Structures are given as structure tokens and as C-alpha cells.
Coordinates of N, CA and C in Angstrom, one line a residue:
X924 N 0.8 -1.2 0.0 CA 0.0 0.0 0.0 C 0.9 1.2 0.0
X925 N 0.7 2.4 -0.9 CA 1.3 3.7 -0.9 C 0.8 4.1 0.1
X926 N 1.2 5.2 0.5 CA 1.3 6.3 1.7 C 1.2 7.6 0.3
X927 N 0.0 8.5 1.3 CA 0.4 9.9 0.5 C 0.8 10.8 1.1
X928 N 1.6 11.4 1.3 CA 2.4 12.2 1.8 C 1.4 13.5 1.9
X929 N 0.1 13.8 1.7 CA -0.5 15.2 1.8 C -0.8 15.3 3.1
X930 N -0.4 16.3 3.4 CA -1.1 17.0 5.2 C -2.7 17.1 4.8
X931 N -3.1 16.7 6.0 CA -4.7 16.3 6.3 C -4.7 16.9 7.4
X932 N -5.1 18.6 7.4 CA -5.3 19.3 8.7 C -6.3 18.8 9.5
X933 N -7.0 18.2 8.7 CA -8.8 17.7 9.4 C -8.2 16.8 10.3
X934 N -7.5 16.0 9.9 CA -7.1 14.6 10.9 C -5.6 15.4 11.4
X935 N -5.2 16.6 11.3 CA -4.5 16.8 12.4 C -5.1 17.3 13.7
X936 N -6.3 18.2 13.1 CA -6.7 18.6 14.3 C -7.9 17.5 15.0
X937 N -8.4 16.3 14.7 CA -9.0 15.3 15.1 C -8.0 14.4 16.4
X938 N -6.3 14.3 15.7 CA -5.6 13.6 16.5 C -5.0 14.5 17.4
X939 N -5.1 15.5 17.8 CA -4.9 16.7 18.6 C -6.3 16.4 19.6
X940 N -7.1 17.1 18.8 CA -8.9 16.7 19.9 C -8.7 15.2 20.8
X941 N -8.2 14.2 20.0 CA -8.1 13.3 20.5 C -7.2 13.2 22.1
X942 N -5.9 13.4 21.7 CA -4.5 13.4 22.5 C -4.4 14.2 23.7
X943 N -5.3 15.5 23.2 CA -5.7 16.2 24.7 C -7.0 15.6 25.3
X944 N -7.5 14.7 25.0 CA -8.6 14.2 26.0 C -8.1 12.8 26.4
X945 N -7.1 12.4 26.2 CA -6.6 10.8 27.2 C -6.2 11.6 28.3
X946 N -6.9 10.6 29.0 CA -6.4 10.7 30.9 C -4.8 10.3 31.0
X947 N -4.3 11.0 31.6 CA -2.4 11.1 31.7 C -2.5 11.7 32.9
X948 N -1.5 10.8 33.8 CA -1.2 11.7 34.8 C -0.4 12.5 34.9
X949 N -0.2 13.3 35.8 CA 0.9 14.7 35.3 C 2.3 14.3 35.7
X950 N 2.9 14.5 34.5 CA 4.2 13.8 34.4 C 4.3 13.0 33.8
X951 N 3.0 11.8 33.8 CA 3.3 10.8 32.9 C 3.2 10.6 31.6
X952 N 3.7 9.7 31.1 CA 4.2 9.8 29.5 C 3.5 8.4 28.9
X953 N 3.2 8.3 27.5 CA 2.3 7.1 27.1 C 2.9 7.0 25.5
X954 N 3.0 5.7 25.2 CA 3.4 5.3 24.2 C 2.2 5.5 23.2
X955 N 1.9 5.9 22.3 CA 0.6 6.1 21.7 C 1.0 5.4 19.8
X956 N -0.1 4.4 20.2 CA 0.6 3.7 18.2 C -0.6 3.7 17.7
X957 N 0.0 3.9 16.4 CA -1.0 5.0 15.3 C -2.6 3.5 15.0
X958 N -2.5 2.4 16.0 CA -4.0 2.0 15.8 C -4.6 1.6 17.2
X959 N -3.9 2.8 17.9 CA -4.7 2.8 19.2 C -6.3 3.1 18.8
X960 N -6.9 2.7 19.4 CA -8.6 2.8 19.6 C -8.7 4.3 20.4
X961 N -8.0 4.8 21.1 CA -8.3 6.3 21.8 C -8.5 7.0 20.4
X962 N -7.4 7.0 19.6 CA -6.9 7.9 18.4 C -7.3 7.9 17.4
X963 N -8.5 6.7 16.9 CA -8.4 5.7 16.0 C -9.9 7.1 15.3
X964 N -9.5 7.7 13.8 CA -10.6 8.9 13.4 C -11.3 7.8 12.0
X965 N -12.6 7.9 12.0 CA -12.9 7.1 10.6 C -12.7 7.7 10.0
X966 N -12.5 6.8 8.6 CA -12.3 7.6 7.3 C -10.8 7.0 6.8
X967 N -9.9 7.4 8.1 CA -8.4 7.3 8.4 C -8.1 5.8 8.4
X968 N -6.7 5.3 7.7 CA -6.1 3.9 8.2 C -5.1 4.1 8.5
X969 N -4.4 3.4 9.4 CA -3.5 3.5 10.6 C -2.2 4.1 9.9
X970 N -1.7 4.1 8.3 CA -0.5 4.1 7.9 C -1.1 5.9 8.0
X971 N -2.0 6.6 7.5 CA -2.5 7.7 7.2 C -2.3 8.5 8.9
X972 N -2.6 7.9 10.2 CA -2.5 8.3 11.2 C -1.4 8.5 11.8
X973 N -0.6 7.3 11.6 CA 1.0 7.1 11.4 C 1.7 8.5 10.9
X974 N 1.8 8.6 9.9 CA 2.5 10.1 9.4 C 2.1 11.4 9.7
X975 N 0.2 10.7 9.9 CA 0.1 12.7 10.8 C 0.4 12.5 12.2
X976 N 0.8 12.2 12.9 CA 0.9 11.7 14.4 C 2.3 12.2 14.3
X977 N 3.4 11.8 12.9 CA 4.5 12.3 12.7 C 4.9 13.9 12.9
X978 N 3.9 14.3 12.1 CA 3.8 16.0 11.7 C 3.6 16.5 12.8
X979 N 2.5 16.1 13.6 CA 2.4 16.6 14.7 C 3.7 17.0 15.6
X980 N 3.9 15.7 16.1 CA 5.8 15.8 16.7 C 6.4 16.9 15.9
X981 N 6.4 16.7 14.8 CA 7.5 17.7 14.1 C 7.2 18.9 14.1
X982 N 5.6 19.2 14.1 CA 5.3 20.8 14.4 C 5.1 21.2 16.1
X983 N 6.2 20.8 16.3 CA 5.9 21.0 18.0 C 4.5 21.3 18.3
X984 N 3.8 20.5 18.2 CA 2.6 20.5 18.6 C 2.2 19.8 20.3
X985 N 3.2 18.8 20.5 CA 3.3 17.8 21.2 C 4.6 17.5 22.4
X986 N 4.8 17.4 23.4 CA 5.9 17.1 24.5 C 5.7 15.7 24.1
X987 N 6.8 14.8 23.6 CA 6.9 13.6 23.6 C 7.5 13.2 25.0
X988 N 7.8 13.8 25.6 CA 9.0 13.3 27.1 C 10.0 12.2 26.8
X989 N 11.0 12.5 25.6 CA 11.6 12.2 25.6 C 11.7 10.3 25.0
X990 N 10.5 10.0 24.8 CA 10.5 8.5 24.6 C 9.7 8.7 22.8
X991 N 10.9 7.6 22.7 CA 10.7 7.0 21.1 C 9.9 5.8 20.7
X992 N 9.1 5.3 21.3 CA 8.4 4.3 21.3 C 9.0 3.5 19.4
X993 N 8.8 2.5 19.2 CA 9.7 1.7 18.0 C 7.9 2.2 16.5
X994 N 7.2 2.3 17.1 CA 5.7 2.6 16.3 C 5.0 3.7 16.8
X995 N 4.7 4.4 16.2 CA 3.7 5.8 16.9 C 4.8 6.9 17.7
X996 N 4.2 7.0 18.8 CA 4.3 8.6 19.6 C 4.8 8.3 20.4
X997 N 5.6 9.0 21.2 CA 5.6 9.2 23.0 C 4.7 10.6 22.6
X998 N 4.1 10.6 24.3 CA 3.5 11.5 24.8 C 3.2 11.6 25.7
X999 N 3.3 13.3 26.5 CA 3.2 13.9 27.6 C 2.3 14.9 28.0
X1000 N 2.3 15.4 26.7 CA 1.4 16.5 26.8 C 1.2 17.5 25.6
X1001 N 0.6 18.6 25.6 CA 0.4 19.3 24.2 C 1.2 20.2 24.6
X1002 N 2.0 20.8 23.8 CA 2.5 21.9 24.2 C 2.0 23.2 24.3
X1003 N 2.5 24.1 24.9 CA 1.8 25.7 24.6 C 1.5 25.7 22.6
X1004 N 2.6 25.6 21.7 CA 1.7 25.8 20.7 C 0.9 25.1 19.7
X1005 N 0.8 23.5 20.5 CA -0.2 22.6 20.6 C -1.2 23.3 21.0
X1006 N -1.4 23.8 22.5 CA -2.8 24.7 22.7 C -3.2 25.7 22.3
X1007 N -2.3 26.0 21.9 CA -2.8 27.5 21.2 C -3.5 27.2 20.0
X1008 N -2.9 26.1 19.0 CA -3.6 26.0 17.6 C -4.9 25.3 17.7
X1009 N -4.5 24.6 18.8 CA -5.9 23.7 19.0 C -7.2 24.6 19.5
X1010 N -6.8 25.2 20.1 CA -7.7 26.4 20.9 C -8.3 27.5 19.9
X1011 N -7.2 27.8 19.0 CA -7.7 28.5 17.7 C -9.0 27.5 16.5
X1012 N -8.7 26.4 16.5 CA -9.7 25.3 15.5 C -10.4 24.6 16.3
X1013 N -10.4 24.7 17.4 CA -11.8 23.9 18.0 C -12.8 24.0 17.7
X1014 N -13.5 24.8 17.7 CA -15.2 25.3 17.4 C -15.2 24.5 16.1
X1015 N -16.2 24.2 15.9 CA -16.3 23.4 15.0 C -16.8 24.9 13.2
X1016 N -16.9 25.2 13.9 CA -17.5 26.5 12.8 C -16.7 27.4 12.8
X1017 N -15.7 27.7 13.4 CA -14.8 28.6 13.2 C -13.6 27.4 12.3
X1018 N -13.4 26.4 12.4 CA -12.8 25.3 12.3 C -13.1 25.5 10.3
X1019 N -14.5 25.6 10.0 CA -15.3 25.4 8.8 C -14.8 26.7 8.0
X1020 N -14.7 27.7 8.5 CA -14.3 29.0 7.7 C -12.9 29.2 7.7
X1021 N -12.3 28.4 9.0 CA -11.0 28.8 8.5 C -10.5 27.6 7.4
X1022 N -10.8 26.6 7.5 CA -10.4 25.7 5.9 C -11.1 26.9 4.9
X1023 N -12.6 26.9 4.9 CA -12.6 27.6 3.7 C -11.6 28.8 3.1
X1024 N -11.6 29.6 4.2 CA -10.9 30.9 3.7 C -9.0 30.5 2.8
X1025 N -8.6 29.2 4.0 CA -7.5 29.0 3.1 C -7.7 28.2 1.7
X1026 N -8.9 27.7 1.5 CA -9.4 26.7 0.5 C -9.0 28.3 -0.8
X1027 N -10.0 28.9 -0.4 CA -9.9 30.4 -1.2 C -8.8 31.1 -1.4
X1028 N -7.6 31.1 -0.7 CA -6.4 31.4 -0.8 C -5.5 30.5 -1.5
X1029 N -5.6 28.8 -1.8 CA -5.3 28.3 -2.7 C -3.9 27.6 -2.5
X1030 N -4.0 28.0 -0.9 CA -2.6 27.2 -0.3 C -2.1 27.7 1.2
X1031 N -1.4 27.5 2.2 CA -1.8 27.9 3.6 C -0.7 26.9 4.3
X1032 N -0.6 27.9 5.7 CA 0.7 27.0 6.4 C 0.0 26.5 7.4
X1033 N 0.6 25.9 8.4 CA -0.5 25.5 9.7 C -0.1 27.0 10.3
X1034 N 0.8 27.7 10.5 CA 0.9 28.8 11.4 C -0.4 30.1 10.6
X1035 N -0.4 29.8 9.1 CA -1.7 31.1 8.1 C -2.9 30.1 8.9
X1036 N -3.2 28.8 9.1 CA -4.3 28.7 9.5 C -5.0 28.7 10.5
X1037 N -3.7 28.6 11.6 CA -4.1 29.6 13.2 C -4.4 30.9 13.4
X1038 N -3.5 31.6 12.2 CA -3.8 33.1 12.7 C -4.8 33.3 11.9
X1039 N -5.4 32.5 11.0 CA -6.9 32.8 10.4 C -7.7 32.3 11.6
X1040 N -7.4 31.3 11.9 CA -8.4 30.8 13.0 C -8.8 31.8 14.4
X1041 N -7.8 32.8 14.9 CA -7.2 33.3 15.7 C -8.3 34.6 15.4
X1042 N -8.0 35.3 13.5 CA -8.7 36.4 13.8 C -9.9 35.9 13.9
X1043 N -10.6 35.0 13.2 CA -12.1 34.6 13.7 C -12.5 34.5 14.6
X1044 N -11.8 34.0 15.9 CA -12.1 33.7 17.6 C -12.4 35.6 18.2
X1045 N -11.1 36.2 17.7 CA -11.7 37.4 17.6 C -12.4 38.3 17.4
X1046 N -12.8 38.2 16.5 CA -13.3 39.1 16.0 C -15.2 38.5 16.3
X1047 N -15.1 37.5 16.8 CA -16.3 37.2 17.5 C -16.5 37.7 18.9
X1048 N -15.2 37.5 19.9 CA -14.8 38.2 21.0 C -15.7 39.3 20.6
X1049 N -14.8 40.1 20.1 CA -15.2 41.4 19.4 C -16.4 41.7 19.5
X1050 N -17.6 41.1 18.6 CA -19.0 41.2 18.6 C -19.6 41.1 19.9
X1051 N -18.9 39.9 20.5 CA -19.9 39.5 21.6 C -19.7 40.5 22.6
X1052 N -18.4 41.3 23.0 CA -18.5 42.0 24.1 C -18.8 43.3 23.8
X1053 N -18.3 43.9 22.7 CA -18.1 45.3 22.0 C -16.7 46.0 22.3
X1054 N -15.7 44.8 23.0 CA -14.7 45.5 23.0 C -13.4 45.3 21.7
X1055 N -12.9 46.6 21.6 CA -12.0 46.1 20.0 C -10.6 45.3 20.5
X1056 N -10.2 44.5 20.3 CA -9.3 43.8 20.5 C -8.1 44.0 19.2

């Protein structure tokens, strides 16, 4: 079976949703392989979860603590700019415009699709309280 090499923000930010909701105790660290059932997004097969589980690590998204497990992850925790991106694409509708808007821009980095995500969080802020941010 080939492997595609395209970034699949949807299933990055799915295996992020995921990874911050396992119970971990503080400090502790978990081996995480790409056909764990915690992690496991339909749609996805485990070689597809495999290389985004990769990215993730690589976009410091993630504190591995230090362990290389031989398949999958180590993991500790999300990092500050793990939370931050995640915190920017959660909503599920702020999540929907910010693909679109990069869909309409025709190409996009994960850092263009936080700070898209970022002004939309705000600029709701914004509405909801009346203060300009």
C-alpha cells in the first residue's frame, strides 16, 4: 500500500482533539501507536494516522517526554503551541471558515491557518462583548 504524503489538517486537528482528551497523569508519558482505539478517526487507516501523528511531533505540537516508542508517539502532553492551535480550531465553525478561507487562498501553512483561525475567535470576541481587540 502507498502512503500519501499530503497533510490532512482535518485529521491533524482530530488527532490533537483526541490526544488532549486521554487521561495522563501529570508527568506521565504514554506510548501512543497510530492503531490505538483512543486515536483511531474514521475515514483514516492507521499508515494515514502514522505520518500525521508524525507531523504533529515535528510541528511541536506535542511534548513527547523524551521517549521513542519503536511505532507511533511518545507522549506527555500538548504543548503551549499545541494549545494554542488547537484552541484557535476547535469550534467546529470557526474550524469550517477557517479551511474555507484557506481553501480560497489556494494554499496555507498550519501557522496562516491559526492566525486565520485566531482572527475569527476574535473578531467574535469582538462582537460578543463590544470591546476592539
Amino acid at each position: 500500500m502507498e502512503l500519501s504524503l499530503k497533510r490532512d489538517m482535518d485529521l491533524i486537528r482530530e488527532l490533537l482533539l483526541k490526544l488532549e482528551a486521554l487521561p495522563i497523569r501529570p508527568g506521565g508519558i504514554v506510548a501512543i501507536t497510530p492503531d490505538a482505539e483512543e486515536i483511531a478517526v474514521p475515514g483514516y487507516d492507521v499508515a494515514q494516522i502514522d505520518y500525521h501523528l508524525s507531523q504533529i511531533c515535528q510541528s511541536g505540537f506535542i511534548d513527547e517526554g523524551g521517549a521513542r516508542p519503536m511505532t507511533g508517539i511518545g507522549f506527555r502532553c500538548l504543548t503551549p503551541a499545541g494549545h494554542d492551535f488547537l484552541d484557535s480550531v476547535r469550534d467546529p465553525e470557526i474550524w469550517a471558515k477557517t479551511k474555507k478561507g484557506a481553501e480560497q487562498a489556494k494554499g496555507f501553512t498550519v501557522d496562516l491557518l491559526k492566525d486565520l483561525a485566531k482572527g475569527l475567535v476574535k473578531k467574535q470576541i469582538e462582537e460578543f462583548t463590544g470591546v476592539k481587540l
